[in-house]
């Protein structure tokens, strides 16, 4: 009995010893693991710190880059541009192409331009009505773009082309130009410009004033004299508010003549005064042409002029109906093509 009991105790002792030894090995391995892990924690912290530094530096660098890309706020352009030259001798090359005019004006895009060196005081829309007068338009664009750029204007040039065979209606085309141009930009000033009149002196500023402005004091075809005392045609400048106030042009003048006198009467009815530049400044060259077919003299013009005070509220911008055929953004100008399906 003593031997089996001894053997049994010895067996149990050996199992306990073996279990203790296993625990010791496991404990040693675990301790080494945790010690190693604890030693790696500072390294991991350093790694994360460095990573965060990289992120912060990246953000700073991005902000710095964005700041370098962002243009600084521009000063306002001076009231009188330093690039003005005054009276200019105009030359009209018979073989001129639109590609040449475009090459000479690389900063004009989609009919628009703004000075890069300063902030223009006004956004100016030039409205040019015409029908089948592409040659005259090309000559005007050749001289008008550099003329306006020397004045440091933020501008866009719109041509309003009348399609169809009905009589030409200059006044209604200009109403269309005003309405359509405002869909592009909230223009401050509108210049209503005949396609065959080219300015000779860049001191004749294409800006709007506190009163409507008539820019054509004289032209070569009249010996550079005002056509008559109340003349308000050719090229005129009205602010967005002034033109809206008089309800724009009348839509009733089909054919040549009368619509500019109608606008003058509207201006006078609103107790506004027409101003002009000095005679030596407001000089234009008129490109010779014969009268267009479909733009015959309007024999009803005097009758219509006697109705201005009675009809100006209902005949104008608020009654201008037209069919818009296309709006094309060409490099040098925006072309608006419309059709008037009612009228003579």
JSON list of C-alpha atoms in Angstrom, two decimals, residues 4-219:
[
{"chain": "A", "resi": 4, "resn": "UNK", "atom": "CA", "xyz": [1.34, 2.82, -4.74]},
{"chain": "A", "resi": 5, "resn": "UNK", "atom": "CA", "xyz": [0.60, 5.86, -2.56]},
{"chain": "A", "resi": 6, "resn": "UNK", "atom": "CA", "xyz": [4.18, 7.09, -3.03]},
{"chain": "A", "resi": 7, "resn": "UNK", "atom": "CA", "xyz": [3.96, 6.53, -6.75]},
{"chain": "A", "resi": 8, "resn": "UNK", "atom": "CA", "xyz": [0.64, 8.35, -6.89]},
{"chain": "A", "resi": 9, "resn": "UNK", "atom": "CA", "xyz": [2.04, 11.38, -5.02]},
{"chain": "A", "resi": 10, "resn": "UNK", "atom": "CA", "xyz": [5.12, 11.41, -7.16]},
{"chain": "A", "resi": 11, "resn": "UNK", "atom": "CA", "xyz": [2.98, 11.35, -10.29]},
{"chain": "A", "resi": 12, "resn": "UNK", "atom": "CA", "xyz": [0.87, 14.22, -9.06]},
{"chain": "A", "resi": 13, "resn": "UNK", "atom": "CA", "xyz": [3.99, 16.17, -8.12]},
{"chain": "A", "resi": 14, "resn": "UNK", "atom": "CA", "xyz": [5.42, 15.66, -11.59]},
{"chain": "A", "resi": 15, "resn": "UNK", "atom": "CA", "xyz": [2.18, 16.90, -13.18]},
{"chain": "A", "resi": 16, "resn": "UNK", "atom": "CA", "xyz": [2.22, 19.97, -10.93]},
{"chain": "A", "resi": 17, "resn": "UNK", "atom": "CA", "xyz": [5.84, 20.62, -11.78]},
{"chain": "A", "resi": 18, "resn": "UNK", "atom": "CA", "xyz": [5.15, 20.26, -15.47]},
{"chain": "A", "resi": 19, "resn": "UNK", "atom": "CA", "xyz": [2.15, 22.62, -15.22]},
{"chain": "A", "resi": 20, "resn": "UNK", "atom": "CA", "xyz": [4.26, 25.16, -13.29]},
{"chain": "A", "resi": 21, "resn": "UNK", "atom": "CA", "xyz": [6.96, 24.94, -15.90]},
{"chain": "A", "resi": 22, "resn": "UNK", "atom": "CA", "xyz": [4.43, 25.53, -18.67]},
{"chain": "A", "resi": 23, "resn": "UNK", "atom": "CA", "xyz": [3.04, 28.57, -16.87]},
{"chain": "A", "resi": 24, "resn": "UNK", "atom": "CA", "xyz": [6.55, 29.92, -16.48]},
{"chain": "A", "resi": 25, "resn": "UNK", "atom": "CA", "xyz": [7.27, 29.56, -20.19]},
{"chain": "A", "resi": 26, "resn": "UNK", "atom": "CA", "xyz": [3.95, 31.14, -21.14]},
{"chain": "A", "resi": 27, "resn": "UNK", "atom": "CA", "xyz": [4.51, 33.98, -18.66]},
{"chain": "A", "resi": 28, "resn": "UNK", "atom": "CA", "xyz": [8.00, 34.61, -20.00]},
{"chain": "A", "resi": 29, "resn": "UNK", "atom": "CA", "xyz": [6.78, 34.72, -23.60]},
{"chain": "A", "resi": 30, "resn": "UNK", "atom": "CA", "xyz": [3.87, 37.00, -22.72]},
{"chain": "A", "resi": 31, "resn": "UNK", "atom": "CA", "xyz": [6.06, 39.37, -20.75]},
{"chain": "A", "resi": 32, "resn": "UNK", "atom": "CA", "xyz": [8.50, 39.61, -23.66]},
{"chain": "A", "resi": 33, "resn": "UNK", "atom": "CA", "xyz": [5.60, 40.38, -26.00]},
{"chain": "A", "resi": 34, "resn": "UNK", "atom": "CA", "xyz": [4.19, 43.14, -23.79]},
{"chain": "A", "resi": 35, "resn": "UNK", "atom": "CA", "xyz": [7.63, 44.60, -23.13]},
{"chain": "A", "resi": 36, "resn": "UNK", "atom": "CA", "xyz": [8.24, 44.70, -26.87]},
{"chain": "A", "resi": 37, "resn": "UNK", "atom": "CA", "xyz": [4.84, 46.20, -27.47]},
{"chain": "A", "resi": 38, "resn": "UNK", "atom": "CA", "xyz": [5.47, 48.83, -24.80]},
{"chain": "A", "resi": 39, "resn": "UNK", "atom": "CA", "xyz": [8.78, 49.61, -26.38]},
{"chain": "A", "resi": 40, "resn": "UNK", "atom": "CA", "xyz": [7.07, 50.01, -29.77]},
{"chain": "A", "resi": 41, "resn": "UNK", "atom": "CA", "xyz": [4.37, 52.37, -28.49]},
{"chain": "A", "resi": 42, "resn": "UNK", "atom": "CA", "xyz": [6.69, 55.42, -28.37]},
{"chain": "A", "resi": 43, "resn": "UNK", "atom": "CA", "xyz": [7.83, 54.56, -31.86]},
{"chain": "A", "resi": 44, "resn": "UNK", "atom": "CA", "xyz": [4.21, 54.38, -32.99]},
{"chain": "A", "resi": 45, "resn": "UNK", "atom": "CA", "xyz": [3.51, 57.70, -31.29]},
{"chain": "A", "resi": 46, "resn": "UNK", "atom": "CA", "xyz": [6.49, 59.25, -33.05]},
{"chain": "A", "resi": 47, "resn": "UNK", "atom": "CA", "xyz": [5.29, 57.82, -36.35]},
{"chain": "A", "resi": 48, "resn": "UNK", "atom": "CA", "xyz": [1.78, 59.24, -35.87]},
{"chain": "A", "resi": 49, "resn": "UNK", "atom": "CA", "xyz": [3.21, 62.59, -34.80]},
{"chain": "A", "resi": 50, "resn": "UNK", "atom": "CA", "xyz": [5.34, 62.75, -37.88]},
{"chain": "A", "resi": 51, "resn": "UNK", "atom": "CA", "xyz": [2.36, 61.72, -40.00]},
{"chain": "A", "resi": 52, "resn": "UNK", "atom": "CA", "xyz": [0.24, 64.49, -38.49]},
{"chain": "A", "resi": 53, "resn": "UNK", "atom": "CA", "xyz": [3.04, 66.95, -39.16]},
{"chain": "A", "resi": 54, "resn": "UNK", "atom": "CA", "xyz": [3.05, 65.91, -42.78]},
{"chain": "A", "resi": 55, "resn": "UNK", "atom": "CA", "xyz": [-0.72, 66.44, -42.97]},
{"chain": "A", "resi": 56, "resn": "UNK", "atom": "CA", "xyz": [-0.48, 69.87, -41.34]},
{"chain": "A", "resi": 57, "resn": "UNK", "atom": "CA", "xyz": [2.42, 70.84, -43.58]},
{"chain": "A", "resi": 58, "resn": "UNK", "atom": "CA", "xyz": [0.45, 69.59, -46.57]},
{"chain": "A", "resi": 59, "resn": "UNK", "atom": "CA", "xyz": [-2.51, 71.71, -45.57]},
{"chain": "A", "resi": 60, "resn": "UNK", "atom": "CA", "xyz": [-0.29, 74.75, -45.05]},
{"chain": "A", "resi": 61, "resn": "UNK", "atom": "CA", "xyz": [1.33, 74.17, -48.41]},
{"chain": "A", "resi": 62, "resn": "UNK", "atom": "CA", "xyz": [-2.07, 73.81, -50.08]},
{"chain": "A", "resi": 63, "resn": "UNK", "atom": "CA", "xyz": [-3.30, 77.04, -48.50]},
{"chain": "A", "resi": 64, "resn": "UNK", "atom": "CA", "xyz": [-0.08, 78.76, -49.54]},
{"chain": "A", "resi": 65, "resn": "UNK", "atom": "CA", "xyz": [-0.47, 77.49, -53.09]},
{"chain": "A", "resi": 66, "resn": "UNK", "atom": "CA", "xyz": [-4.11, 78.60, -53.21]},
{"chain": "A", "resi": 67, "resn": "UNK", "atom": "CA", "xyz": [-3.10, 82.01, -51.92]},
{"chain": "A", "resi": 68, "resn": "UNK", "atom": "CA", "xyz": [-0.42, 82.29, -54.56]},
{"chain": "A", "resi": 69, "resn": "UNK", "atom": "CA", "xyz": [-2.94, 81.29, -57.27]},
{"chain": "A", "resi": 70, "resn": "UNK", "atom": "CA", "xyz": [-5.65, 83.66, -56.02]},
{"chain": "A", "resi": 71, "resn": "UNK", "atom": "CA", "xyz": [-5.22, 87.08, -57.57]},
{"chain": "A", "resi": 72, "resn": "UNK", "atom": "CA", "xyz": [-4.99, 90.02, -55.20]},
{"chain": "A", "resi": 73, "resn": "UNK", "atom": "CA", "xyz": [-7.83, 92.52, -55.14]},
{"chain": "A", "resi": 74, "resn": "UNK", "atom": "CA", "xyz": [-7.41, 94.98, -57.98]},
{"chain": "A", "resi": 75, "resn": "UNK", "atom": "CA", "xyz": [-7.50, 98.73, -57.57]},
{"chain": "A", "resi": 76, "resn": "UNK", "atom": "CA", "xyz": [-10.17, 100.63, -59.45]},
{"chain": "A", "resi": 77, "resn": "UNK", "atom": "CA", "xyz": [-9.19, 101.82, -62.91]},
{"chain": "A", "resi": 78, "resn": "UNK", "atom": "CA", "xyz": [-8.48, 105.56, -63.10]},
{"chain": "A", "resi": 79, "resn": "UNK", "atom": "CA", "xyz": [-11.25, 107.82, -64.37]},
{"chain": "A", "resi": 80, "resn": "UNK", "atom": "CA", "xyz": [-9.02, 108.68, -67.33]},
{"chain": "A", "resi": 81, "resn": "UNK", "atom": "CA", "xyz": [-7.05, 105.77, -68.76]},
{"chain": "A", "resi": 82, "resn": "UNK", "atom": "CA", "xyz": [-3.30, 106.32, -69.30]},
{"chain": "A", "resi": 83, "resn": "UNK", "atom": "CA", "xyz": [-3.53, 104.50, -72.66]},
{"chain": "A", "resi": 84, "resn": "UNK", "atom": "CA", "xyz": [-5.69, 107.08, -74.44]},
{"chain": "A", "resi": 85, "resn": "UNK", "atom": "CA", "xyz": [-4.25, 108.58, -77.62]},
{"chain": "A", "resi": 86, "resn": "UNK", "atom": "CA", "xyz": [-6.88, 111.11, -78.65]},
{"chain": "A", "resi": 87, "resn": "UNK", "atom": "CA", "xyz": [-7.61, 111.68, -82.34]},
{"chain": "A", "resi": 88, "resn": "UNK", "atom": "CA", "xyz": [-6.72, 108.67, -84.50]},
{"chain": "A", "resi": 89, "resn": "UNK", "atom": "CA", "xyz": [-6.36, 108.31, -88.26]},
{"chain": "A", "resi": 90, "resn": "UNK", "atom": "CA", "xyz": [-8.68, 105.54, -89.42]},
{"chain": "A", "resi": 91, "resn": "UNK", "atom": "CA", "xyz": [-7.66, 103.19, -92.21]},
{"chain": "A", "resi": 92, "resn": "UNK", "atom": "CA", "xyz": [-10.04, 100.69, -93.80]},
{"chain": "A", "resi": 93, "resn": "UNK", "atom": "CA", "xyz": [-8.18, 97.92, -95.62]},
{"chain": "A", "resi": 94, "resn": "UNK", "atom": "CA", "xyz": [-10.22, 96.54, -98.55]},
{"chain": "A", "resi": 95, "resn": "UNK", "atom": "CA", "xyz": [-8.87, 93.01, -98.04]},
{"chain": "A", "resi": 96, "resn": "UNK", "atom": "CA", "xyz": [-9.36, 92.89, -94.26]},
{"chain": "A", "resi": 97, "resn": "UNK", "atom": "CA", "xyz": [-10.52, 89.54, -92.84]},
{"chain": "A", "resi": 98, "resn": "UNK", "atom": "CA", "xyz": [-12.24, 88.69, -89.58]},
{"chain": "A", "resi": 99, "resn": "UNK", "atom": "CA", "xyz": [-9.35, 86.33, -88.76]},
{"chain": "A", "resi": 100, "resn": "UNK", "atom": "CA", "xyz": [-6.96, 89.29, -88.85]},
{"chain": "A", "resi": 101, "resn": "UNK", "atom": "CA", "xyz": [-9.15, 91.27, -86.46]},
{"chain": "A", "resi": 102, "resn": "UNK", "atom": "CA", "xyz": [-9.31, 88.28, -84.15]},
{"chain": "A", "resi": 103, "resn": "UNK", "atom": "CA", "xyz": [-5.52, 87.85, -84.19]},
{"chain": "A", "resi": 104, "resn": "UNK", "atom": "CA", "xyz": [-5.12, 91.51, -83.21]},
{"chain": "A", "resi": 105, "resn": "UNK", "atom": "CA", "xyz": [-7.40, 91.06, -80.18]},
{"chain": "A", "resi": 106, "resn": "UNK", "atom": "CA", "xyz": [-6.24, 87.89, -78.38]},
{"chain": "A", "resi": 107, "resn": "UNK", "atom": "CA", "xyz": [-7.64, 88.99, -75.02]},
{"chain": "A", "resi": 108, "resn": "UNK", "atom": "CA", "xyz": [-11.19, 89.23, -76.34]},
{"chain": "A", "resi": 109, "resn": "UNK", "atom": "CA", "xyz": [-13.06, 85.98, -75.68]},
{"chain": "A", "resi": 110, "resn": "UNK", "atom": "CA", "xyz": [-16.63, 85.23, -76.66]},
{"chain": "A", "resi": 111, "resn": "UNK", "atom": "CA", "xyz": [-17.16, 88.89, -77.43]},
{"chain": "A", "resi": 112, "resn": "UNK", "atom": "CA", "xyz": [-16.02, 90.11, -74.01]},
{"chain": "A", "resi": 113, "resn": "UNK", "atom": "CA", "xyz": [-13.01, 91.81, -72.47]},
{"chain": "A", "resi": 114, "resn": "UNK", "atom": "CA", "xyz": [-11.96, 93.21, -69.12]},
{"chain": "A", "resi": 115, "resn": "UNK", "atom": "CA", "xyz": [-8.69, 94.89, -68.09]},
{"chain": "A", "resi": 116, "resn": "UNK", "atom": "CA", "xyz": [-6.32, 92.70, -66.09]},
{"chain": "A", "resi": 117, "resn": "UNK", "atom": "CA", "xyz": [-4.46, 95.52, -64.37]},
{"chain": "A", "resi": 118, "resn": "UNK", "atom": "CA", "xyz": [-7.42, 97.19, -62.64]},
{"chain": "A", "resi": 119, "resn": "UNK", "atom": "CA", "xyz": [-11.14, 96.93, -61.92]},
{"chain": "A", "resi": 120, "resn": "UNK", "atom": "CA", "xyz": [-13.29, 98.80, -64.47]},
{"chain": "A", "resi": 121, "resn": "UNK", "atom": "CA", "xyz": [-15.75, 101.32, -63.09]},
{"chain": "A", "resi": 122, "resn": "UNK", "atom": "CA", "xyz": [-18.59, 100.14, -65.35]},
{"chain": "A", "resi": 123, "resn": "UNK", "atom": "CA", "xyz": [-19.69, 97.02, -67.22]},
{"chain": "A", "resi": 124, "resn": "UNK", "atom": "CA", "xyz": [-20.62, 98.23, -70.69]},
{"chain": "A", "resi": 125, "resn": "UNK", "atom": "CA", "xyz": [-22.68, 96.43, -73.35]},
{"chain": "A", "resi": 126, "resn": "UNK", "atom": "CA", "xyz": [-22.29, 97.65, -76.94]},
{"chain": "A", "resi": 127, "resn": "UNK", "atom": "CA", "xyz": [-25.44, 96.91, -78.98]},
{"chain": "A", "resi": 128, "resn": "UNK", "atom": "CA", "xyz": [-25.13, 96.96, -82.78]},
{"chain": "A", "resi": 129, "resn": "UNK", "atom": "CA", "xyz": [-28.27, 96.29, -84.88]},
{"chain": "A", "resi": 130, "resn": "UNK", "atom": "CA", "xyz": [-27.81, 95.26, -88.49]},
{"chain": "A", "resi": 131, "resn": "UNK", "atom": "CA", "xyz": [-28.94, 93.14, -91.42]},
{"chain": "A", "resi": 132, "resn": "UNK", "atom": "CA", "xyz": [-26.55, 91.95, -94.12]},
{"chain": "A", "resi": 133, "resn": "UNK", "atom": "CA", "xyz": [-23.87, 94.48, -93.14]},
{"chain": "A", "resi": 134, "resn": "UNK", "atom": "CA", "xyz": [-21.02, 92.07, -92.33]},
{"chain": "A", "resi": 135, "resn": "UNK", "atom": "CA", "xyz": [-18.31, 94.15, -94.06]},
{"chain": "A", "resi": 136, "resn": "UNK", "atom": "CA", "xyz": [-19.23, 97.26, -92.08]},
{"chain": "A", "resi": 137, "resn": "UNK", "atom": "CA", "xyz": [-19.36, 95.20, -88.91]},
{"chain": "A", "resi": 138, "resn": "UNK", "atom": "CA", "xyz": [-15.83, 93.89, -89.53]},
{"chain": "A", "resi": 139, "resn": "UNK", "atom": "CA", "xyz": [-14.45, 97.41, -89.98]},
{"chain": "A", "resi": 140, "resn": "UNK", "atom": "CA", "xyz": [-16.21, 98.59, -86.83]},
{"chain": "A", "resi": 141, "resn": "UNK", "atom": "CA", "xyz": [-14.90, 95.65, -84.79]},
{"chain": "A", "resi": 142, "resn": "UNK", "atom": "CA", "xyz": [-11.37, 96.26, -86.05]},
{"chain": "A", "resi": 143, "resn": "UNK", "atom": "CA", "xyz": [-11.34, 99.78, -84.61]},
{"chain": "A", "resi": 144, "resn": "UNK", "atom": "CA", "xyz": [-13.82, 99.46, -81.73]},
{"chain": "A", "resi": 145, "resn": "UNK", "atom": "CA", "xyz": [-12.07, 96.66, -79.80]},
{"chain": "A", "resi": 146, "resn": "UNK", "atom": "CA", "xyz": [-8.72, 98.47, -79.32]},
{"chain": "A", "resi": 147, "resn": "UNK", "atom": "CA", "xyz": [-10.62, 101.74, -78.79]},
{"chain": "A", "resi": 148, "resn": "UNK", "atom": "CA", "xyz": [-12.56, 100.22, -75.86]},
{"chain": "A", "resi": 149, "resn": "UNK", "atom": "CA", "xyz": [-9.52, 98.42, -74.46]},
{"chain": "A", "resi": 150, "resn": "UNK", "atom": "CA", "xyz": [-7.55, 101.67, -74.30]},
{"chain": "A", "resi": 151, "resn": "UNK", "atom": "CA", "xyz": [-10.41, 103.06, -72.22]},
{"chain": "A", "resi": 152, "resn": "UNK", "atom": "CA", "xyz": [-9.94, 100.15, -69.73]},
{"chain": "A", "resi": 153, "resn": "UNK", "atom": "CA", "xyz": [-13.57, 99.08, -70.00]},
{"chain": "A", "resi": 154, "resn": "UNK", "atom": "CA", "xyz": [-15.17, 95.82, -68.95]},
{"chain": "A", "resi": 155, "resn": "UNK", "atom": "CA", "xyz": [-17.29, 95.36, -72.06]},
{"chain": "A", "resi": 156, "resn": "UNK", "atom": "CA", "xyz": [-19.18, 92.99, -74.33]},
{"chain": "A", "resi": 157, "resn": "UNK", "atom": "CA", "xyz": [-20.16, 93.56, -77.96]},
{"chain": "A", "resi": 158, "resn": "UNK", "atom": "CA", "xyz": [-23.56, 92.29, -79.11]},
{"chain": "A", "resi": 159, "resn": "UNK", "atom": "CA", "xyz": [-24.76, 92.34, -82.69]},
{"chain": "A", "resi": 160, "resn": "UNK", "atom": "CA", "xyz": [-28.50, 91.96, -83.18]},
{"chain": "A", "resi": 161, "resn": "UNK", "atom": "CA", "xyz": [-29.30, 90.59, -86.61]},
{"chain": "A", "resi": 162, "resn": "UNK", "atom": "CA", "xyz": [-32.79, 90.81, -88.11]},
{"chain": "A", "resi": 163, "resn": "UNK", "atom": "CA", "xyz": [-33.67, 87.73, -90.14]},
{"chain": "A", "resi": 164, "resn": "UNK", "atom": "CA", "xyz": [-36.57, 87.49, -92.58]},
{"chain": "A", "resi": 165, "resn": "UNK", "atom": "CA", "xyz": [-37.82, 89.89, -95.22]},
{"chain": "A", "resi": 166, "resn": "UNK", "atom": "CA", "xyz": [-39.84, 92.37, -93.16]},
{"chain": "A", "resi": 167, "resn": "UNK", "atom": "CA", "xyz": [-38.79, 96.01, -93.07]},
{"chain": "A", "resi": 168, "resn": "UNK", "atom": "CA", "xyz": [-35.80, 96.75, -90.88]},
{"chain": "A", "resi": 169, "resn": "UNK", "atom": "CA", "xyz": [-36.66, 97.84, -87.34]},
{"chain": "A", "resi": 170, "resn": "UNK", "atom": "CA", "xyz": [-33.54, 99.30, -85.69]},
{"chain": "A", "resi": 171, "resn": "UNK", "atom": "CA", "xyz": [-35.33, 100.39, -82.52]},
{"chain": "A", "resi": 172, "resn": "UNK", "atom": "CA", "xyz": [-36.91, 97.01, -81.84]},
{"chain": "A", "resi": 173, "resn": "UNK", "atom": "CA", "xyz": [-33.58, 95.27, -82.45]},
{"chain": "A", "resi": 174, "resn": "UNK", "atom": "CA", "xyz": [-32.00, 97.49, -79.80]},
{"chain": "A", "resi": 175, "resn": "UNK", "atom": "CA", "xyz": [-34.78, 96.59, -77.35]},
{"chain": "A", "resi": 176, "resn": "UNK", "atom": "CA", "xyz": [-34.03, 92.92, -78.07]},
{"chain": "A", "resi": 177, "resn": "UNK", "atom": "CA", "xyz": [-30.32, 93.53, -77.50]},
{"chain": "A", "resi": 178, "resn": "UNK", "atom": "CA", "xyz": [-30.98, 95.15, -74.13]},
{"chain": "A", "resi": 179, "resn": "UNK", "atom": "CA", "xyz": [-33.25, 92.32, -72.96]},
{"chain": "A", "resi": 180, "resn": "UNK", "atom": "CA", "xyz": [-31.01, 89.50, -74.20]},
{"chain": "A", "resi": 181, "resn": "UNK", "atom": "CA", "xyz": [-27.74, 91.04, -73.00]},
{"chain": "A", "resi": 182, "resn": "UNK", "atom": "CA", "xyz": [-29.12, 91.28, -69.47]},
{"chain": "A", "resi": 183, "resn": "UNK", "atom": "CA", "xyz": [-29.46, 87.50, -69.49]},
{"chain": "A", "resi": 184, "resn": "UNK", "atom": "CA", "xyz": [-25.66, 87.32, -69.68]},
{"chain": "A", "resi": 185, "resn": "UNK", "atom": "CA", "xyz": [-24.65, 90.08, -67.30]},
{"chain": "A", "resi": 186, "resn": "UNK", "atom": "CA", "xyz": [-26.20, 92.82, -65.19]},
{"chain": "A", "resi": 187, "resn": "UNK", "atom": "CA", "xyz": [-24.66, 95.50, -67.41]},
{"chain": "A", "resi": 188, "resn": "UNK", "atom": "CA", "xyz": [-24.35, 99.00, -65.95]},
{"chain": "A", "resi": 189, "resn": "UNK", "atom": "CA", "xyz": [-24.27, 100.88, -69.25]},
{"chain": "A", "resi": 190, "resn": "UNK", "atom": "CA", "xyz": [-25.60, 100.37, -72.77]},
{"chain": "A", "resi": 191, "resn": "UNK", "atom": "CA", "xyz": [-24.15, 101.91, -75.93]},
{"chain": "A", "resi": 192, "resn": "UNK", "atom": "CA", "xyz": [-26.63, 101.85, -78.83]},
{"chain": "A", "resi": 193, "resn": "UNK", "atom": "CA", "xyz": [-24.35, 101.87, -81.87]},
{"chain": "A", "resi": 194, "resn": "UNK", "atom": "CA", "xyz": [-24.93, 102.10, -85.63]},
{"chain": "A", "resi": 195, "resn": "UNK", "atom": "CA", "xyz": [-22.83, 99.60, -87.56]},
{"chain": "A", "resi": 196, "resn": "UNK", "atom": "CA", "xyz": [-21.52, 102.18, -90.05]},
{"chain": "A", "resi": 197, "resn": "UNK", "atom": "CA", "xyz": [-20.17, 104.76, -87.56]},
{"chain": "A", "resi": 198, "resn": "UNK", "atom": "CA", "xyz": [-16.57, 104.40, -86.33]},
{"chain": "A", "resi": 199, "resn": "UNK", "atom": "CA", "xyz": [-15.25, 106.63, -83.50]},
{"chain": "A", "resi": 200, "resn": "UNK", "atom": "CA", "xyz": [-12.13, 108.66, -84.28]},
{"chain": "A", "resi": 201, "resn": "UNK", "atom": "CA", "xyz": [-11.12, 109.89, -80.81]},
{"chain": "A", "resi": 202, "resn": "UNK", "atom": "CA", "xyz": [-10.73, 107.60, -77.80]},
{"chain": "A", "resi": 203, "resn": "UNK", "atom": "CA", "xyz": [-11.25, 110.55, -75.44]},
{"chain": "A", "resi": 204, "resn": "UNK", "atom": "CA", "xyz": [-14.90, 110.04, -76.37]},
{"chain": "A", "resi": 205, "resn": "UNK", "atom": "CA", "xyz": [-15.56, 107.76, -73.40]},
{"chain": "A", "resi": 206, "resn": "UNK", "atom": "CA", "xyz": [-18.01, 104.89, -73.84]},
{"chain": "A", "resi": 207, "resn": "UNK", "atom": "CA", "xyz": [-19.33, 105.22, -70.31]},
{"chain": "A", "resi": 208, "resn": "UNK", "atom": "CA", "xyz": [-22.69, 106.24, -68.91]},
{"chain": "A", "resi": 209, "resn": "UNK", "atom": "CA", "xyz": [-23.24, 109.39, -66.87]},
{"chain": "A", "resi": 210, "resn": "UNK", "atom": "CA", "xyz": [-26.01, 110.63, -64.60]},
{"chain": "A", "resi": 211, "resn": "UNK", "atom": "CA", "xyz": [-27.78, 111.86, -67.75]},
{"chain": "A", "resi": 212, "resn": "UNK", "atom": "CA", "xyz": [-28.25, 110.16, -71.16]},
{"chain": "A", "resi": 213, "resn": "UNK", "atom": "CA", "xyz": [-25.32, 110.85, -73.47]},
{"chain": "A", "resi": 214, "resn": "UNK", "atom": "CA", "xyz": [-25.20, 111.45, -77.22]},
{"chain": "A", "resi": 215, "resn": "UNK", "atom": "CA", "xyz": [-21.75, 110.58, -78.54]},
{"chain": "A", "resi": 216, "resn": "UNK", "atom": "CA", "xyz": [-21.97, 111.57, -82.23]},
{"chain": "A", "resi": 217, "resn": "UNK", "atom": "CA", "xyz": [-21.43, 115.33, -82.24]},
{"chain": "A", "resi": 218, "resn": "UNK", "atom": "CA", "xyz": [-20.22, 115.24, -85.84]},
{"chain": "A", "resi": 219, "resn": "UNK", "atom": "CA", "xyz": [-19.32, 112.89, -88.65]}
]
